[in-house]
CSV table of N, CA, C and O in Angstrom, one decimal:
chain,number,residue,atom,x,y,z
F,1,MET,N,-12.4,-15.9,7.6
F,1,MET,CA,-11.9,-17.2,7.1
F,1,MET,C,-12.0,-18.3,8.3
F,1,MET,O,-11.7,-19.4,8.0
F,2,ARG,N,-12.3,-17.8,9.5
F,2,ARG,CA,-12.5,-18.7,10.6
F,2,ARG,C,-11.3,-19.5,11.0
F,2,ARG,O,-11.4,-20.6,11.5
F,3,ARG,N,-10.1,-18.9,10.7
F,3,ARG,CA,-8.9,-19.6,11.1
F,3,ARG,C,-8.4,-19.3,12.5
F,3,ARG,O,-7.6,-20.0,13.1
F,4,LEU,N,-9.0,-18.2,13.1
F,4,LEU,CA,-8.7,-17.8,14.4
F,4,LEU,C,-10.0,-17.6,15.2
F,4,LEU,O,-11.0,-17.3,14.6
F,5,SER,N,-9.8,-17.8,16.5
F,5,SER,CA,-11.0,-17.6,17.3
F,5,SER,C,-11.2,-16.1,17.4
F,5,SER,O,-10.3,-15.3,17.1
F,6,ALA,N,-12.4,-15.6,17.8
F,6,ALA,CA,-12.6,-14.2,17.9
F,6,ALA,C,-11.6,-13.5,18.9
F,6,ALA,O,-11.1,-12.4,18.7
F,7,ALA,N,-11.3,-14.2,20.0
F,7,ALA,CA,-10.4,-13.7,21.0
F,7,ALA,C,-9.0,-13.6,20.4
F,7,ALA,O,-8.3,-12.6,20.6
F,8,ASP,N,-8.5,-14.6,19.6
F,8,ASP,CA,-7.2,-14.5,19.0
F,8,ASP,C,-7.2,-13.4,18.0
F,8,ASP,O,-6.2,-12.7,17.9
F,9,ALA,N,-8.2,-13.2,17.2
F,9,ALA,CA,-8.3,-12.2,16.2
F,9,ALA,C,-8.2,-10.8,16.9
F,9,ALA,O,-7.5,-9.9,16.4
F,10,ASP,N,-9.0,-10.6,17.9
F,10,ASP,CA,-8.9,-9.4,18.7
F,10,ASP,C,-7.5,-9.1,19.2
F,10,ASP,O,-7.1,-7.9,19.1
F,11,ALA,N,-6.9,-10.1,19.7
F,11,ALA,CA,-5.5,-9.9,20.3
F,11,ALA,C,-4.6,-9.5,19.2
F,11,ALA,O,-3.7,-8.6,19.4
F,12,ARG,N,-4.6,-10.2,18.0
F,12,ARG,CA,-3.7,-9.8,16.9
F,12,ARG,C,-4.0,-8.5,16.4
F,12,ARG,O,-3.1,-7.7,16.0
F,13,LEU,N,-5.3,-8.1,16.3
F,13,LEU,CA,-5.6,-6.7,15.8
F,13,LEU,C,-5.1,-5.7,16.8
F,13,LEU,O,-4.6,-4.6,16.4
F,14,SER,N,-5.2,-6.0,18.1
F,14,SER,CA,-4.7,-5.0,19.1
F,14,SER,C,-3.2,-4.9,19.0
F,14,SER,O,-2.6,-3.8,19.1
F,15,GLU,N,-2.5,-6.0,18.7
F,15,GLU,CA,-1.0,-5.9,18.5
F,15,GLU,C,-0.7,-5.1,17.3
F,15,GLU,O,0.3,-4.3,17.3
F,16,PHE,N,-1.4,-5.3,16.2
F,16,PHE,CA,-1.2,-4.6,15.0
F,16,PHE,C,-1.4,-3.1,15.2
F,16,PHE,O,-0.6,-2.2,14.8
F,17,GLU,N,-2.5,-2.7,15.9
F,17,GLU,CA,-2.8,-1.3,16.2
F,17,GLU,C,-1.7,-0.7,17.0
F,17,GLU,O,-1.3,0.5,16.8
F,18,ALA,N,-1.2,-1.4,18.0
F,18,ALA,CA,-0.1,-0.9,18.8
F,18,ALA,C,1.1,-0.6,18.0
F,18,ALA,O,1.8,0.4,18.1
F,19,TRP,N,1.5,-1.6,17.1
F,19,TRP,CA,2.6,-1.4,16.2
F,19,TRP,C,2.4,-0.2,15.3
F,19,TRP,O,3.3,0.6,15.1
F,20,ARG,N,1.2,-0.1,14.7
F,20,ARG,CA,0.9,0.9,13.7
F,20,ARG,C,1.0,2.3,14.4
F,20,ARG,O,1.6,3.2,13.8
F,21,ALA,N,0.6,2.4,15.6
F,21,ALA,CA,0.6,3.7,16.3
F,21,ALA,C,2.1,4.1,16.5
F,21,ALA,O,2.4,5.3,16.5
F,22,LEU,N,2.9,3.2,16.8
F,22,LEU,CA,4.4,3.5,17.0
F,22,LEU,C,5.2,3.7,15.8
F,22,LEU,O,6.1,4.5,15.7
F,23,ALA,N,4.9,2.9,14.7
F,23,ALA,CA,5.8,2.8,13.6
F,23,ALA,C,5.4,3.5,12.3
F,23,ALA,O,6.1,3.5,11.4
F,24,THR,N,4.1,4.0,12.3
F,24,THR,CA,3.6,4.6,11.1
F,24,THR,C,3.0,5.9,11.3
F,24,THR,O,2.8,6.3,12.5
F,25,SER,N,2.7,6.6,10.2
F,25,SER,CA,2.0,7.9,10.3
F,25,SER,C,0.9,7.9,9.3
F,25,SER,O,1.0,7.2,8.2
F,26,SER,N,-0.2,8.6,9.5
F,26,SER,CA,-1.3,8.7,8.6
F,26,SER,C,-1.1,9.9,7.7
F,26,SER,O,-0.4,10.8,8.1
F,27,ALA,N,-1.7,9.8,6.6
F,27,ALA,CA,-1.7,10.9,5.6
F,27,ALA,C,-3.1,11.1,5.0
F,27,ALA,O,-3.8,10.1,4.8
F,28,ASP,N,-3.5,12.3,4.7
F,28,ASP,CA,-4.7,12.6,4.1
F,28,ASP,C,-4.6,12.4,2.6
F,28,ASP,O,-3.6,12.7,2.0
F,29,LEU,N,-5.7,11.9,2.0
F,29,LEU,CA,-5.8,11.8,0.5
F,29,LEU,C,-6.1,13.2,-0.1
F,29,LEU,O,-7.1,13.8,0.4
F,30,HIS,N,-5.4,13.6,-1.1
F,30,HIS,CA,-5.6,14.9,-1.8
F,30,HIS,C,-6.2,14.6,-3.1
F,30,HIS,O,-6.0,13.5,-3.7
F,31,ALA,N,-7.0,15.5,-3.7
F,31,ALA,CA,-7.6,15.3,-5.0
F,31,ALA,C,-6.5,15.0,-6.0
F,31,ALA,O,-6.7,14.2,-6.9
F,32,ALA,N,-5.3,15.6,-5.9
F,32,ALA,CA,-4.3,15.4,-6.9
F,32,ALA,C,-3.8,13.9,-6.8
F,32,ALA,O,-3.4,13.4,-7.8
F,33,ASP,N,-3.9,13.3,-5.6
F,33,ASP,CA,-3.5,11.9,-5.5
F,33,ASP,C,-4.5,11.0,-6.3
F,33,ASP,O,-4.0,10.1,-7.0
F,34,ALA,N,-5.8,11.3,-6.3
F,34,ALA,CA,-6.8,10.6,-7.0
F,34,ALA,C,-6.5,10.8,-8.5
F,34,ALA,O,-6.6,9.8,-9.3
F,35,ARG,N,-6.2,12.0,-8.9
F,35,ARG,CA,-5.9,12.2,-10.4
F,35,ARG,C,-4.7,11.4,-10.8
F,35,ARG,O,-4.7,10.8,-11.9
F,36,LEU,N,-3.6,11.4,-10.0
F,36,LEU,CA,-2.4,10.7,-10.4
F,36,LEU,C,-2.7,9.2,-10.3
F,36,LEU,O,-2.2,8.5,-11.2
F,37,ALA,N,-3.4,8.7,-9.4
F,37,ALA,CA,-3.8,7.3,-9.3
F,37,ALA,C,-4.5,6.9,-10.6
F,37,ALA,O,-4.2,5.8,-11.2
F,38,TYR,N,-5.3,7.7,-11.2
F,38,TYR,CA,-6.0,7.4,-12.4
F,38,TYR,C,-4.9,7.2,-13.6
F,38,TYR,O,-5.0,6.3,-14.4
F,39,VAL,N,-3.9,8.1,-13.6
F,39,VAL,CA,-2.9,8.0,-14.6
F,39,VAL,C,-2.1,6.7,-14.4
F,39,VAL,O,-1.8,5.9,-15.4
F,40,PHE,N,-1.9,6.3,-13.1
F,40,PHE,CA,-1.1,5.1,-12.9
F,40,PHE,C,-2.0,3.8,-13.3
F,40,PHE,O,-1.4,2.9,-13.9
F,41,ILE,N,-3.2,3.8,-13.0
F,41,ILE,CA,-4.1,2.7,-13.4
F,41,ILE,C,-4.1,2.5,-14.9
F,41,ILE,O,-4.2,1.4,-15.4
F,42,ARG,N,-4.0,3.6,-15.7
F,42,ARG,CA,-4.0,3.5,-17.1
F,42,ARG,C,-2.8,2.8,-17.7
F,42,ARG,O,-2.7,2.5,-18.9
F,43,ARG,N,-1.8,2.5,-16.9
F,43,ARG,CA,-0.6,1.7,-17.3
F,43,ARG,C,-1.0,0.2,-17.1
F,43,ARG,O,-0.7,-0.4,-16.1
F,44,PHE,N,-1.8,-0.3,-18.0
F,44,PHE,CA,-2.5,-1.6,-17.9
F,44,PHE,C,-1.5,-2.7,-17.7
F,44,PHE,O,-1.8,-3.7,-17.1
F,45,GLU,N,-0.3,-2.6,-18.3
F,45,GLU,CA,0.7,-3.6,-18.2
F,45,GLU,C,1.2,-3.9,-16.8
F,45,GLU,O,1.7,-4.9,-16.5
F,46,LEU,N,1.0,-2.9,-15.9
F,46,LEU,CA,1.4,-3.0,-14.5
F,46,LEU,C,0.3,-3.8,-13.7
F,46,LEU,O,0.6,-4.2,-12.6
F,47,GLY,N,-0.9,-3.8,-14.1
F,47,GLY,CA,-2.0,-4.5,-13.4
F,47,GLY,C,-2.3,-4.0,-12.1
F,47,GLY,O,-2.6,-4.8,-11.1
F,48,LEU,N,-2.3,-2.7,-11.9
F,48,LEU,CA,-2.5,-2.1,-10.6
F,48,LEU,C,-4.0,-2.1,-10.3
F,48,LEU,O,-4.9,-1.9,-11.1
F,49,ARG,N,-4.3,-2.3,-9.0
F,49,ARG,CA,-5.7,-2.1,-8.5
F,49,ARG,C,-5.8,-0.7,-8.0
F,49,ARG,O,-4.8,0.0,-7.7
F,50,ALA,N,-7.0,-0.2,-8.0
F,50,ALA,CA,-7.2,1.2,-7.6
F,50,ALA,C,-6.6,1.6,-6.2
F,50,ALA,O,-6.0,2.6,-6.1
F,51,PRO,N,-6.8,0.8,-5.2
F,51,PRO,CA,-6.2,1.1,-3.9
F,51,PRO,C,-4.7,1.2,-4.0
F,51,PRO,O,-4.1,2.1,-3.4
F,52,ASP,N,-4.1,0.3,-4.7
F,52,ASP,CA,-2.7,0.3,-4.9
F,52,ASP,C,-2.2,1.6,-5.6
F,52,ASP,O,-1.2,2.2,-5.2
F,53,ALA,N,-2.9,2.0,-6.6
F,53,ALA,CA,-2.6,3.2,-7.3
F,53,ALA,C,-2.7,4.4,-6.4
F,53,ALA,O,-1.9,5.3,-6.5
F,54,VAL,N,-3.7,4.4,-5.6
F,54,VAL,CA,-3.9,5.6,-4.6
F,54,VAL,C,-2.7,5.6,-3.7
F,54,VAL,O,-2.1,6.7,-3.4
F,55,HIS,N,-2.3,4.5,-3.1
F,55,HIS,CA,-1.2,4.4,-2.2
F,55,HIS,C,0.1,4.9,-2.9
F,55,HIS,O,0.9,5.6,-2.3
F,56,LEU,N,0.3,4.5,-4.2
F,56,LEU,CA,1.5,4.9,-4.9
F,56,LEU,C,1.5,6.4,-5.1
F,56,LEU,O,2.5,7.0,-4.9
F,57,ALA,N,0.4,6.9,-5.5
F,57,ALA,CA,0.3,8.4,-5.7
F,57,ALA,C,0.6,9.2,-4.4
F,57,ALA,O,1.3,10.2,-4.4
F,58,MET,N,0.0,8.7,-3.3
F,58,MET,CA,0.3,9.4,-2.0
F,58,MET,C,1.7,9.3,-1.6
F,58,MET,O,2.3,10.2,-1.2
F,59,ALA,N,2.3,8.1,-1.8
F,59,ALA,CA,3.7,7.9,-1.4
F,59,ALA,C,4.6,8.8,-2.3
F,59,ALA,O,5.6,9.4,-1.8
F,60,ARG,N,4.3,8.9,-3.6
F,60,ARG,CA,5.1,9.8,-4.4
F,60,ARG,C,5.0,11.2,-4.0
F,60,ARG,O,6.0,11.9,-3.9
F,61,ARG,N,3.8,11.7,-3.7
F,61,ARG,CA,3.6,13.1,-3.2
F,61,ARG,C,4.4,13.3,-1.9
F,61,ARG,O,5.0,14.4,-1.7
F,62,LEU,N,4.3,12.4,-1.0
F,62,LEU,CA,4.9,12.5,0.3
F,62,LEU,C,6.4,12.1,0.3
F,62,LEU,O,7.1,12.3,1.3
F,63,ASP,N,6.9,11.7,-0.8
F,63,ASP,CA,8.3,11.2,-0.9
F,63,ASP,C,8.5,10.1,0.2
F,63,ASP,O,9.5,10.1,0.9
F,64,ALA,N,7.6,9.2,0.3
F,64,ALA,CA,7.6,8.2,1.3
F,64,ALA,C,8.0,6.8,0.7
F,64,ALA,O,7.9,6.6,-0.5
F,65,THR,N,8.5,5.9,1.5
F,65,THR,CA,8.8,4.6,1.1
F,65,THR,C,7.6,3.7,1.4
F,65,THR,O,7.1,3.7,2.6
F,66,LEU,N,7.1,2.9,0.5
F,66,LEU,CA,6.1,2.0,0.7
F,66,LEU,C,6.7,0.6,1.1
F,66,LEU,O,7.7,0.2,0.5
F,67,VAL,N,6.1,0.0,2.0
F,67,VAL,CA,6.5,-1.4,2.4
F,67,VAL,C,5.4,-2.3,2.0
F,67,VAL,O,4.2,-2.1,2.3
F,68,THR,N,5.8,-3.3,1.2
F,68,THR,CA,4.8,-4.3,0.7
F,68,THR,C,5.4,-5.6,0.5
F,68,THR,O,6.6,-5.8,0.2
F,69,PHE,N,4.5,-6.7,0.6
F,69,PHE,CA,4.9,-8.0,0.3
F,69,PHE,C,4.5,-8.3,-1.2
F,69,PHE,O,4.9,-9.4,-1.7
F,70,ASP,N,3.8,-7.4,-1.8
F,70,ASP,CA,3.2,-7.6,-3.1
F,70,ASP,C,4.3,-7.3,-4.2
F,70,ASP,O,4.5,-6.1,-4.4
F,71,ARG,N,4.9,-8.3,-4.8
F,71,ARG,CA,5.9,-8.0,-5.8
F,71,ARG,C,5.5,-7.3,-7.0
F,71,ARG,O,6.2,-6.5,-7.6
F,72,ARG,N,4.2,-7.5,-7.4
F,72,ARG,CA,3.6,-6.8,-8.5
F,72,ARG,C,3.6,-5.3,-8.2
F,72,ARG,O,3.9,-4.5,-9.0
F,73,LEU,N,3.1,-5.0,-7.0
F,73,LEU,CA,3.0,-3.6,-6.6
F,73,LEU,C,4.4,-3.0,-6.5
F,73,LEU,O,4.7,-1.9,-6.9
F,74,ALA,N,5.4,-3.8,-6.0
F,74,ALA,CA,6.8,-3.3,-5.9
F,74,ALA,C,7.3,-2.9,-7.3
F,74,ALA,O,8.0,-1.9,-7.5
F,75,ARG,N,7.0,-3.7,-8.3
F,75,ARG,CA,7.5,-3.4,-9.7
F,75,ARG,C,6.9,-2.1,-10.2
F,75,ARG,O,7.5,-1.3,-10.8
F,76,ALA,N,5.6,-1.9,-9.9
F,76,ALA,CA,4.9,-0.7,-10.3
F,76,ALA,C,5.5,0.5,-9.6
F,76,ALA,O,5.7,1.5,-10.2
F,77,GLU,N,5.8,0.3,-8.3
F,77,GLU,CA,6.4,1.4,-7.5
F,77,GLU,C,7.7,1.9,-8.2
F,77,GLU,O,7.9,3.1,-8.4
F,78,ALA,N,8.5,0.9,-8.6
F,78,ALA,CA,9.8,1.3,-9.2
F,78,ALA,C,9.5,2.0,-10.6
F,78,ALA,O,10.2,2.9,-10.9
F,79,ALA,N,8.5,1.6,-11.3
F,79,ALA,CA,8.2,2.2,-12.6
F,79,ALA,C,7.8,3.7,-12.4
F,79,ALA,O,8.0,4.5,-13.3
F,80,PHE,N,7.3,4.0,-11.3
F,80,PHE,CA,6.8,5.4,-11.0
F,80,PHE,C,7.8,6.2,-10.1
F,80,PHE,O,7.5,7.3,-9.7
F,81,GLY,N,8.9,5.6,-9.8
F,81,GLY,CA,9.9,6.3,-9.0
F,81,GLY,C,9.6,6.4,-7.6
F,81,GLY,O,10.0,7.4,-6.9
F,82,VAL,N,8.8,5.5,-7.1
F,82,VAL,CA,8.4,5.5,-5.7
F,82,VAL,C,9.4,4.5,-5.0
F,82,VAL,O,9.5,3.4,-5.4
F,83,ALA,N,9.9,4.9,-3.8
F,83,ALA,CA,10.8,4.0,-3.1
F,83,ALA,C,10.0,2.8,-2.5
F,83,ALA,O,8.8,3.0,-2.0
F,84,VAL,N,10.5,1.6,-2.5
F,84,VAL,CA,9.8,0.5,-2.0
F,84,VAL,C,10.7,-0.4,-1.2
F,84,VAL,O,11.9,-0.5,-1.5
F,85,THR,N,10.2,-1.0,-0.2
F,85,THR,CA,10.9,-2.0,0.6
F,85,THR,C,10.0,-3.3,0.7
F,85,THR,O,8.8,-3.2,0.9
F,86,ILE,N,10.6,-4.4,0.4
F,86,ILE,CA,9.9,-5.7,0.6
F,86,ILE,C,10.5,-6.4,1.8
F,86,ILE,O,11.7,-6.7,1.8
F,87,PRO,N,9.8,-6.5,2.8
F,87,PRO,CA,10.3,-7.2,4.0
F,87,PRO,C,10.7,-8.6,3.8
F,87,PRO,O,10.1,-9.3,2.9
F,88,GLU,N,11.7,-9.1,4.5
F,88,GLU,CA,12.1,-10.5,4.4
F,88,GLU,C,11.1,-11.3,5.2
F,88,GLU,O,10.6,-10.9,6.2
F,89,THR,N,10.8,-12.5,4.6
F,89,THR,CA,9.8,-13.3,5.3
F,89,THR,C,10.5,-14.5,5.9
F,89,THR,O,11.6,-14.8,5.7
């Protein structure tokens, strides 16, 4: 979008990576997650995108809380019994 210089973008990405390394953990995608994501996507009234559905399925399997600014995704998370946190802005 060219709103940041390349140097500023690199600095911000470095800050994000440092935060991510300290505050988050990674998880592998399982075949069962993909199957469950397909079930979630078929709930058309929720308007889920495929990546969102995969994250929901993984969070459900891991009994993890998802953090999102996306209110539509937060509503879907609640529909599937996944814990959600919406950060204050």
